[in-house]
Coordinates of C-alpha atoms in Angstrom, one line a residue:
M1 CA 61.2 62.2 19.4
R2 CA 60.1 65.2 21.7
K3 CA 62.5 65.9 24.8
I4 CA 60.5 67.7 27.3
N5 CA 62.4 69.6 30.6
K6 CA 60.9 70.5 33.7
I7 CA 61.8 74.2 34.9
E8 CA 62.0 74.3 38.4
P9 CA 60.5 77.3 40.4
S10 CA 63.0 80.0 41.3
A11 CA 60.6 82.9 43.0
P12 CA 62.1 82.2 46.5
V13 CA 59.0 80.7 48.9
M14 CA 59.0 83.3 51.8
P15 CA 58.7 82.0 55.2
T16 CA 55.2 82.6 57.0
R17 CA 55.4 85.7 59.8
K18 CA 54.3 84.6 63.1
K19 CA 51.9 87.1 64.8
V20 CA 53.7 88.2 68.2
A21 CA 51.9 89.9 71.2
A22 CA 53.3 91.2 74.4
Y23 CA 51.4 91.3 77.9
A24 CA 52.3 93.9 80.4
R25 CA 50.9 94.3 84.0
V26 CA 51.9 96.5 86.9
S27 CA 50.6 96.1 90.7
E28 CA 49.9 98.5 93.0
E29 CA 50.9 96.3 95.8
K30 CA 54.2 97.2 95.1
G31 CA 54.1 100.7 94.2
R32 CA 54.7 100.5 90.1
T33 CA 53.7 103.7 88.6
L34 CA 51.8 104.3 85.1
H35 CA 55.1 105.4 83.9
S36 CA 56.2 101.4 84.5
L37 CA 53.3 100.5 82.8
S38 CA 53.7 102.8 79.7
A39 CA 57.6 102.0 79.7
Q40 CA 56.9 98.1 79.3
V41 CA 54.4 98.9 76.6
S42 CA 56.8 101.0 74.5
F43 CA 59.6 98.3 74.9
Y44 CA 57.4 95.8 73.7
S45 CA 56.2 97.4 70.7
K46 CA 59.7 98.1 69.7
Y47 CA 60.9 94.9 70.4
I48 CA 58.5 93.0 68.5
Q49 CA 58.5 95.2 65.3
T50 CA 62.2 94.9 65.0
H51 CA 62.2 91.6 64.2
R52 CA 61.5 90.6 60.6
E53 CA 59.9 87.2 61.2
W54 CA 57.3 88.7 63.3
E55 CA 54.1 90.5 62.5
Y56 CA 53.3 93.1 65.4
A57 CA 49.9 91.8 66.8
G58 CA 49.7 94.5 69.5
V59 CA 50.5 94.9 73.4
Y60 CA 47.5 93.7 76.0
A61 CA 48.5 96.0 79.3
D62 CA 46.5 95.7 82.8
E63 CA 47.0 98.7 85.0
G64 CA 47.1 98.4 89.1
I65 CA 45.3 94.9 89.2
S66 CA 46.5 91.9 91.2
G67 CA 47.9 89.0 89.6
T68 CA 44.7 86.6 90.0
T69 CA 43.5 86.4 86.4
E70 CA 39.4 87.3 87.6
D71 CA 38.9 90.6 86.9
R72 CA 42.0 91.7 84.1
D73 CA 40.1 92.5 81.1
E74 CA 43.3 92.9 78.8
F75 CA 44.7 89.6 79.9
K76 CA 40.7 88.3 79.2
R77 CA 40.9 89.7 75.8
L78 CA 44.3 88.6 74.8
L79 CA 42.8 84.8 75.6
E80 CA 40.3 86.0 73.3
D81 CA 42.3 86.8 70.5
C82 CA 44.8 83.8 70.9
D83 CA 41.5 81.2 70.7
A84 CA 40.4 83.6 67.4
G85 CA 43.8 82.8 65.5
K86 CA 45.2 86.5 65.8
I87 CA 47.9 85.3 67.8
D88 CA 50.9 82.9 67.6
I89 CA 53.4 83.9 70.2
V90 CA 52.7 85.8 73.6
L91 CA 55.6 87.7 75.3
T92 CA 56.1 88.6 78.7
K93 CA 58.3 89.8 81.3
S94 CA 58.2 87.2 84.1
I95 CA 55.6 84.6 85.6
S96 CA 54.6 87.0 88.1
R97 CA 53.2 89.4 85.4
F98 CA 51.1 86.6 84.0
A99 CA 49.8 84.8 86.9
R100 CA 50.5 84.4 90.4
N101 CA 48.2 81.5 91.1
T102 CA 49.9 78.2 89.8
V103 CA 46.6 76.4 88.9
D104 CA 45.6 79.7 86.9
L105 CA 49.0 79.8 85.0
L106 CA 49.2 76.1 84.0
Q107 CA 45.8 75.5 82.8
T108 CA 46.3 78.9 80.7
V109 CA 49.4 78.1 79.3
R110 CA 48.4 74.6 78.7
H111 CA 45.2 76.0 76.7
L112 CA 47.5 78.1 74.6
R113 CA 49.8 75.4 73.6
D114 CA 47.2 72.7 72.9
I115 CA 45.5 76.0 70.1
G116 CA 49.2 76.4 69.2
V117 CA 50.0 79.5 70.8
E118 CA 53.7 79.8 72.6
V119 CA 54.3 81.7 75.8
R120 CA 57.9 83.2 76.3
F121 CA 58.5 84.8 79.7
E122 CA 61.5 86.9 79.5
K123 CA 63.1 86.9 83.3
E124 CA 62.9 83.2 83.7
N125 CA 63.9 82.0 80.2
I126 CA 61.2 79.6 79.7
N127 CA 59.3 78.9 76.3
S128 CA 55.9 77.0 77.2
M129 CA 56.7 74.8 73.7
S130 CA 60.0 73.4 75.1
G131 CA 60.0 69.9 76.7
D132 CA 60.9 71.1 80.4
G133 CA 58.7 74.3 79.9
E134 CA 55.6 72.9 81.8
L135 CA 58.2 71.3 84.9
M136 CA 60.0 75.0 85.1
L137 CA 56.4 76.6 85.3
S138 CA 55.3 74.6 87.9
I139 CA 58.2 75.5 90.3
L140 CA 58.6 78.8 89.2
A141 CA 54.9 80.0 89.5
S142 CA 54.8 78.5 93.2
F143 CA 57.4 80.7 94.0
A144 CA 55.4 83.8 92.5
Q145 CA 52.6 82.4 94.5
E146 CA 54.2 82.2 97.7
E147 CA 55.7 85.9 96.5
S148 CA 52.2 86.9 96.3
R149 CA 51.1 85.3 99.9
S150 CA 53.8 86.8 101.5
T151 CA 53.0 90.4 99.8
S152 CA 49.4 90.4 100.8
E153 CA 50.5 89.2 104.7
N154 CA 52.9 92.3 104.7
V155 CA 50.1 94.4 103.7
K156 CA 48.0 93.4 106.0
W157 CA 50.3 93.7 108.9
A158 CA 50.6 97.2 108.0
I159 CA 47.1 97.9 107.7
R160 CA 46.5 96.0 111.1
R161 CA 49.3 98.2 112.7
N162 CA 47.9 101.5 111.2
F163 CA 44.5 100.2 113.1
Q164 CA 46.1 100.0 116.4
K165 CA 47.3 103.4 116.1
G166 CA 43.9 104.5 115.2
K167 CA 44.7 105.3 111.4
P168 CA 41.6 104.1 108.9
N169 CA 42.7 102.2 105.8
S170 CA 40.0 104.0 103.9
F171 CA 40.5 107.8 103.3
C172 CA 37.5 108.4 100.6
I173 CA 34.6 109.0 102.7
Y174 CA 31.6 111.9 101.6
G175 CA 31.3 114.8 103.7
Y176 CA 34.9 114.6 104.8
R177 CA 38.4 115.0 102.9
W178 CA 41.8 113.2 104.7
N179 CA 44.4 115.8 105.4
G180 CA 46.9 113.3 106.2
E181 CA 46.1 113.0 109.5
H182 CA 42.5 112.8 110.0
F183 CA 39.2 113.9 108.5
V184 CA 38.5 117.2 107.9
I185 CA 34.3 118.0 107.1
E186 CA 33.4 119.5 103.5
P187 CA 30.6 121.7 104.5
E188 CA 28.4 121.4 101.4
E189 CA 28.5 117.7 101.6
A190 CA 28.3 117.7 105.7
K191 CA 24.7 119.2 104.5
I192 CA 23.6 116.4 102.7
V193 CA 24.6 114.1 105.0
K194 CA 22.4 115.9 107.3
L195 CA 19.6 115.8 105.2
I196 CA 19.9 112.0 104.6
Y197 CA 19.7 111.4 108.4
D198 CA 16.9 113.8 109.1
N199 CA 14.5 112.3 105.8
F200 CA 15.2 108.7 107.2
L201 CA 14.0 109.8 110.6
K202 CA 11.0 111.5 109.0
G203 CA 9.9 108.3 107.8
M204 CA 11.2 108.8 104.2
S205 CA 13.0 105.4 102.5
A206 CA 16.4 105.8 100.7
E207 CA 14.6 105.5 97.5
Q208 CA 12.6 109.0 97.9
T209 CA 15.9 110.4 99.3
E210 CA 17.4 109.3 96.1
V211 CA 14.9 110.9 93.9
Q212 CA 15.1 113.9 95.9
L213 CA 19.1 114.1 95.8
E214 CA 18.5 113.5 92.0
E215 CA 15.8 116.6 91.4
M216 CA 18.4 118.7 93.7
G217 CA 21.2 117.7 91.3
V218 CA 23.4 116.5 94.1
K219 CA 26.5 114.1 93.0
S220 CA 28.0 111.4 94.7
Y221 CA 31.5 111.3 96.2
T222 CA 32.9 110.1 92.2
G223 CA 30.7 112.7 90.9
G224 CA 27.9 110.0 89.6
R225 CA 24.2 109.3 90.4
F226 CA 23.7 109.1 94.2
S227 CA 22.0 105.9 94.5
N228 CA 19.8 104.2 97.4
T229 CA 22.8 101.9 97.9
S230 CA 25.3 104.7 98.9
I231 CA 22.3 106.5 101.0
R232 CA 22.0 103.3 103.1
A233 CA 25.8 102.9 103.3
I234 CA 26.1 106.5 105.0
L235 CA 23.1 105.8 107.1
K236 CA 25.2 103.1 108.6
N237 CA 28.6 104.5 108.4
E238 CA 29.9 105.3 112.2
K239 CA 32.6 107.8 110.9
Y240 CA 30.1 110.7 110.7
T241 CA 29.5 110.5 114.6
G242 CA 33.5 111.6 114.7
N243 CA 34.4 108.3 116.0
M244 CA 35.8 105.1 113.8
L245 CA 35.1 101.3 113.9
L246 CA 38.4 99.7 112.5
Q247 CA 38.7 96.4 110.8
K248 CA 35.1 95.7 110.2
G249 CA 36.0 93.4 107.3
F250 CA 39.4 91.4 106.0
I251 CA 40.6 89.5 103.2
E252 CA 40.6 86.0 104.1
D253 CA 42.0 84.8 101.1
H254 CA 44.9 86.7 99.1
I255 CA 43.9 84.8 95.6
T256 CA 40.2 85.7 95.7
H257 CA 40.7 89.3 97.6
K258 CA 37.2 88.7 98.7
L259 CA 36.4 90.7 101.6
K260 CA 34.6 88.9 104.6
P261 CA 32.7 90.6 107.4
N262 CA 34.8 90.6 110.8
N263 CA 32.1 88.4 113.2
G264 CA 34.6 88.3 115.3
E265 CA 37.6 86.4 113.8
L266 CA 39.9 89.3 114.2
P267 CA 40.2 91.9 117.0
Q268 CA 38.3 95.5 116.1
Y269 CA 39.6 98.9 117.4
W270 CA 37.0 101.5 118.4
V271 CA 38.5 105.3 118.1
E272 CA 36.8 107.9 119.9
D273 CA 36.6 111.4 119.0
S274 CA 39.1 110.8 116.0
H275 CA 37.6 113.8 114.2
E276 CA 35.0 116.7 114.1
A277 CA 31.3 115.0 113.9
I278 CA 29.0 115.8 111.1
I279 CA 26.1 113.4 113.2
D280 CA 25.4 113.7 117.0
L281 CA 25.5 110.1 118.3
E282 CA 22.0 109.9 119.8
T283 CA 20.7 111.0 116.3
Y284 CA 23.0 107.9 114.8
E285 CA 21.5 105.6 117.2
K286 CA 18.4 106.6 116.6
V287 CA 18.8 106.1 112.9
Q288 CA 20.4 102.4 113.7
A289 CA 17.4 101.7 115.6
E290 CA 14.8 102.4 113.2
I291 CA 16.8 100.4 110.4
A292 CA 16.3 97.4 112.5
R293 CA 12.8 98.1 113.2
R294 CA 12.2 98.6 109.3
R295 CA 14.1 95.4 108.6
E296 CA 11.9 93.5 110.9
L297 CA 8.9 95.2 108.9
G298 CA 10.0 94.1 105.6
V299 CA 8.3 95.3 102.8
F300 CA 5.8 97.0 105.1
A301 CA 8.5 99.4 106.2
N302 CA 8.8 101.0 102.6
P303 CA 6.0 103.2 101.7
S304 CA 7.4 103.1 97.9
I305 CA 6.1 99.8 97.5
N306 CA 2.6 98.5 97.2
T307 CA 1.4 96.0 99.8
T308 CA -1.6 94.4 100.8
C309 CA -2.6 92.0 103.4
F310 CA -1.2 89.3 101.4
T311 CA 1.9 90.4 101.3
S312 CA 4.7 88.2 102.3
K313 CA 2.2 85.8 103.8
I314 CA 1.9 83.5 100.8
K315 CA 4.8 81.0 100.9
C316 CA 5.5 78.9 98.1
G317 CA 5.7 75.2 99.2
N318 CA 8.4 74.2 96.6
C319 CA 11.1 76.7 97.2
G320 CA 9.6 78.4 100.5
V321 CA 9.9 82.1 99.1
S322 CA 6.9 84.6 99.0
Y323 CA 4.5 84.8 96.4
R324 CA 4.0 88.1 94.6
R325 CA 1.2 90.2 93.0
S326 CA 0.7 91.2 89.5
G327 CA -1.8 92.2 87.5
K328 CA -3.3 92.9 84.0
R329 CA -6.2 94.6 82.4
Q330 CA -8.9 93.0 81.3
S331 CA -9.5 94.6 78.2
K332 CA -8.0 97.9 76.5
H333 CA -11.2 100.1 76.8
S334 CA -12.0 98.5 80.9
S335 CA -9.9 100.5 84.1
D336 CA -10.8 96.7 86.0
V337 CA -7.5 94.7 86.6
Y338 CA -7.2 90.9 87.0
Y339 CA -4.9 90.3 90.0
I340 CA -2.5 87.0 90.7
W341 CA -0.4 86.1 92.8
T342 CA 2.9 84.0 91.4
C343 CA 5.7 82.9 93.2
Q344 CA 9.1 85.3 93.1
T345 CA 11.2 82.5 91.9
K346 CA 9.4 81.5 89.6
D347 CA 8.7 84.9 88.0
R348 CA 12.3 85.5 88.2
K349 CA 14.3 82.7 87.1
G350 CA 11.1 80.9 84.9
V351 CA 9.0 77.3 85.5
S352 CA 12.6 75.3 85.3
E353 CA 13.5 76.7 89.2
C354 CA 10.2 76.8 90.5
S355 CA 7.1 75.1 89.1
A356 CA 4.7 76.4 91.9
K357 CA 1.3 77.3 90.5
N358 CA 0.0 80.9 90.4
I359 CA -3.1 81.7 92.3
P360 CA -5.9 84.5 91.2
E361 CA -6.3 86.9 93.9
K362 CA -10.1 86.4 93.9
I363 CA -9.7 82.6 94.3
L364 CA -7.4 83.6 97.3
Q365 CA -9.8 85.8 99.1
G366 CA -12.7 83.3 98.5
A367 CA -10.3 80.5 100.1
C368 CA -9.4 82.4 102.9
A369 CA -13.2 83.6 103.8
Q370 CA -14.2 79.7 104.0
V371 CA -11.5 79.0 106.1
L372 CA -12.1 81.8 108.3
G373 CA -15.9 81.0 108.4
L374 CA -16.8 84.7 106.9
E375 CA -19.1 85.4 104.4
E376 CA -17.2 87.6 102.4
F377 CA -13.4 88.2 102.9
D378 CA -12.0 90.7 105.4
E379 CA -8.6 92.4 105.4
D380 CA -8.6 93.0 108.9
F381 CA -9.7 89.8 110.1
F382 CA -7.2 87.7 107.7
L383 CA -4.4 90.0 109.0
D384 CA -5.8 89.0 113.0
Q385 CA -6.0 85.2 112.4
V386 CA -3.4 83.9 109.8
E387 CA 0.6 83.8 110.1
K388 CA 1.1 82.5 106.5
V389 CA -0.6 80.6 103.6
V390 CA 1.4 77.9 102.1
V391 CA 0.6 77.2 98.4
N392 CA 1.4 73.3 98.5
G393 CA 1.3 71.4 95.0
K394 CA -1.5 72.5 92.4
D395 CA -4.5 72.5 94.4
E396 CA -4.0 72.6 98.1
L397 CA -3.4 75.6 100.3
I398 CA -2.2 75.1 103.9
F399 CA -3.2 77.9 106.5
H400 CA -1.1 78.4 109.4
L401 CA -3.2 80.1 111.9
H402 CA -1.5 82.5 114.7
D403 CA -3.4 80.1 117.7
G404 CA -1.1 77.3 116.2
S405 CA -3.8 75.7 113.9
V406 CA -3.1 74.3 110.7
I407 CA -6.2 74.0 108.3
P408 CA -5.7 72.6 104.8
Q409 CA -8.0 73.7 101.9
H410 CA -8.5 72.6 98.4
W411 CA -9.1 75.2 95.4
K412 CA -9.8 75.1 91.6
S413 CA -8.7 77.5 89.0
T414 CA -11.3 80.0 87.5
A415 CA -8.8 81.9 86.0
R416 CA -10.0 81.6 82.4
K417 CA -13.7 82.1 83.5
D418 CA -12.9 85.2 85.2
W419 CA -10.4 86.5 82.5
W420 CA -12.4 85.5 79.4
T421 CA -15.4 88.3 79.6
P422 CA -17.6 88.6 76.7
E423 CA -15.9 91.8 76.1
A424 CA -12.6 89.9 76.0
R425 CA -13.7 87.4 73.8
A426 CA -15.4 90.2 71.3
A427 CA -11.8 91.8 71.2
K428 CA -10.1 88.7 70.8
S429 CA -12.3 87.5 67.9
A430 CA -11.9 91.1 66.1
Y431 CA -8.0 90.9 66.5
S432 CA -7.8 87.7 65.0
K433 CA -9.7 88.6 62.0
K434 CA -7.4 91.2 61.6
N435 CA -4.3 89.5 62.7
P436 CA -4.5 86.0 61.7
R437 CA -1.8 83.4 62.9
S438 CA 0.4 82.5 59.9
S439 CA -0.4 78.9 58.2
G440 CA -0.2 77.5 54.5
N441 CA -3.1 79.5 53.7
I442 CA -2.7 83.0 55.2
T443 CA -1.9 85.7 53.1
C444 CA -2.1 89.2 53.0
F445 CA -6.0 88.8 51.6
T446 CA -7.1 86.9 54.7
G447 CA -9.6 88.7 56.7
K448 CA -9.7 91.6 54.1
I449 CA -12.0 90.2 51.5
N450 CA -15.9 90.0 52.4
C451 CA -18.8 89.2 50.7
S452 CA -21.8 91.8 50.4
K453 CA -24.9 89.3 50.4
C454 CA -23.6 86.6 53.1
E455 CA -21.0 89.2 55.1
Q456 CA -19.0 86.4 55.4
N457 CA -15.1 86.8 54.7
L458 CA -13.8 84.8 51.7
R459 CA -11.7 81.7 52.1
R460 CA -8.5 80.9 50.5
N461 CA -8.9 77.5 48.1
T462 CA -6.0 75.6 46.6
S463 CA -6.7 73.0 43.8
P464 CA -3.8 71.2 41.6
R465 CA -3.3 71.7 37.7
V466 CA -2.2 69.4 35.3
S467 CA 1.0 71.3 35.0
G468 CA 1.9 70.7 38.5
Q469 CA 1.3 74.0 39.8
K470 CA -1.5 75.0 42.0
A471 CA -4.1 77.5 41.4
H472 CA -5.4 79.5 44.1
H473 CA -9.0 81.2 44.7
W474 CA -11.1 83.3 46.9
R475 CA -14.5 82.0 47.4
C476 CA -17.3 82.5 50.2
P477 CA -17.7 79.8 52.8
P478 CA -19.1 76.4 51.2
H479 CA -22.4 76.7 53.3
T480 CA -23.3 79.8 51.7
D481 CA -25.1 80.1 48.2
C482 CA -24.1 83.6 47.3
G483 CA -23.5 82.3 43.5
H484 CA -20.7 84.5 43.2
S485 CA -17.7 82.7 41.4
G486 CA -14.3 82.7 42.9
L487 CA -11.6 84.9 42.5
E488 CA -8.5 84.2 40.6
E489 CA -5.6 85.3 43.4
N490 CA -3.0 86.6 40.8
M491 CA -6.0 88.5 39.4
L492 CA -7.0 90.2 42.7
K493 CA -3.4 90.9 42.9
T494 CA -3.6 93.1 39.3
I495 CA -6.5 94.7 40.0
S496 CA -5.1 95.7 43.8
S497 CA -1.8 96.9 41.6
D498 CA -3.8 99.1 39.5
V499 CA -6.0 100.4 42.7
L500 CA -2.8 101.4 44.5
S501 CA -1.3 102.7 41.4
I502 CA 1.8 100.4 41.5
K503 CA 3.6 98.6 38.7
E504 CA 4.2 95.5 40.6
F505 CA 1.9 94.0 43.6
D506 CA 3.6 94.3 47.1
E507 CA 1.9 92.5 50.1
G508 CA 3.6 95.4 52.5
I509 CA 2.1 98.2 50.5
F510 CA -1.1 96.2 50.4
K511 CA -1.4 96.0 54.5
E512 CA -0.3 99.4 54.9
K513 CA -3.2 101.0 52.3
V514 CA -5.7 98.6 52.0
D515 CA -8.5 97.9 55.0
S516 CA -11.0 95.7 53.1
I517 CA -12.4 94.6 49.7
T518 CA -16.1 93.9 49.3
V519 CA -17.4 91.6 46.4
V520 CA -20.2 93.5 45.1
S521 CA -21.2 91.5 42.4
N522 CA -19.7 88.8 39.8
T523 CA -18.1 92.1 37.9
E524 CA -17.7 94.7 41.1
L525 CA -15.2 94.7 43.7
L526 CA -15.0 98.0 46.5
F527 CA -12.0 98.8 47.7
Q528 CA -12.1 100.6 51.1
L529 CA -9.0 102.2 51.8
K530 CA -7.4 103.2 55.1
D531 CA -7.3 106.8 54.5
G532 CA -11.3 106.6 54.1
S533 CA -11.7 106.8 50.1
K534 CA -13.3 104.1 48.5
I535 CA -12.8 103.1 45.0
T536 CA -14.9 100.6 42.6
K537 CA -13.1 98.2 40.0
Q538 CA -14.7 96.0 37.6
W539 CA -13.9 92.5 37.1
Q540 CA -15.2 89.8 34.9
F541 CA -14.4 86.0 35.8
K542 CA -14.0 83.5 32.9
R543 CA -17.1 81.8 32.2
R544 CA -16.5 78.2 31.0
Q545 CA -16.1 77.4 27.4
P546 CA -18.4 75.4 25.4
A547 CA -18.6 72.0 26.0
W548 CA -15.7 69.6 24.9
S549 CA -16.2 67.0 22.6
E550 CA -15.5 63.6 22.9
E551 CA -12.2 63.7 21.1
R552 CA -10.5 66.4 23.6
K553 CA -12.1 64.9 26.9
K554 CA -10.2 61.8 25.8
R555 CA -6.7 63.9 25.2
Q556 CA -7.3 65.9 28.4
A557 CA -7.9 62.3 30.3
E558 CA -4.7 61.0 28.7
K559 CA -2.5 63.9 30.0
M560 CA -3.9 64.2 33.2
K561 CA -3.4 60.3 34.0
A562 CA 0.3 61.1 32.8
A563 CA 0.7 63.7 35.0
W564 CA -0.5 61.9 38.5
R565 CA 1.7 59.0 37.4
K566 CA 4.7 60.9 36.7
K567 CA 4.0 62.6 40.1
H568 CA 3.2 59.2 42.0
E569 CA 6.6 58.0 40.6
Q570 CA 8.3 60.7 42.1
N571 CA 6.7 60.5 45.7
K572 CA 7.6 56.9 45.7
D573 CA 11.2 57.5 44.9
N574 CA 11.4 59.9 47.4

């Protein structure tokens, strides 16, 4: 009898190496430098690579960012890579480097633990996978959060002490340079500041000044493009008068770090003659008065915005915002524009946010004339009489007049009738013939084959064959009596390939080069190419064979019955 012995594998099974990454962060709050960050990155890179059982997965480092997690790009990238399975272990120096918000810390660590990623905190000697890891994290993270709050309060105290001494917190301002004690004028930039103020008092908008500065090649303080937002900030900054208003805003929460305007919650400090002025106080006050006047006028104060008598007066009854004017050409060959008014919320965010109905401008003008008792709409009379028009529901406009009266007016849209002119209808018909919508019978030949007798486009007909396949023919419409036999589609492809000098038929080449095919007769086709040339091709349809004998008819009938029976059974099974 044969004897069989099992030979055990002798090759050792190598353990799977863990993919290890590290996270490092330095904060500006404690004065840490870039050297500190590079030292952390260098340390962790060497430390991970000295462990043979580990596979280096990188070091993620954020520079000069607070301990909250919202703005740390590298920290976010670390979490994304953990989710993608690229990391098994995360090393970090301490809990405060990872997060100072207890809630954020626990949520992040729990999420990583759920996906099998371990976090090790070096200073606290905590492993997130250990039994008491979460308890220790909760306690120590609370201390880290309190440390962050304490540090924030100390920083705030130092800043407010400087305010009391008349020292600003921000030292970067266009037109000046800080010399350690006070602001010193930068002559070239001061000229631009004066130009901005002068333009505004001449009636120019911030957008117009933005275009002018771009044409002049003027750059902002950071070397970028001078935006209209920066221009508006310069117009409102009192420091250009040689005075300073300190503590205009404050950080309310040390976790979110969001700046809140100081509306009386904290004291403010007005420092007079703190530095040399670029703009005199009288000019600055004139600019502030003009800003207030333009704010009251709204969009009408900005000449770069096209306005009409309806601007800011048509209000949405659903969301309360103003309607906006938009228009489109009635045809490509016409200069006429068809205007409609639509809710801005609907226009920006879609129907899901606001379902208010659009109103054609002609309908709006007609409704206004009817309410005001005018034969024709008059813009000046409308502005004089009407305070606002509220679009209520689908068919009602509510007019609020300056005398306090409220008048409802029903309306019905004629937009389709106004837009659907004979010219637009003809243009649409021509486009549809050239660009038919996709369906089962639409091919590259659709709209391109026409009959010389009835001048109609040939249509695609499909009929089943005994073999189960489908046969496609192109024929004139049924109501015509042209006497043309159907063009078999495969034959049509062969002839087209011959005309285009290609080995196999290609729909893309056909659409690109062939403009139309005219069926001249039962033996002749005329190809009109898009380059202007014409090519005539002969074709011959297959005539019916001599009449079938009774025996052949019987055999064919049996074949058809068998084919139909098989198809019926298959459909029944399905």
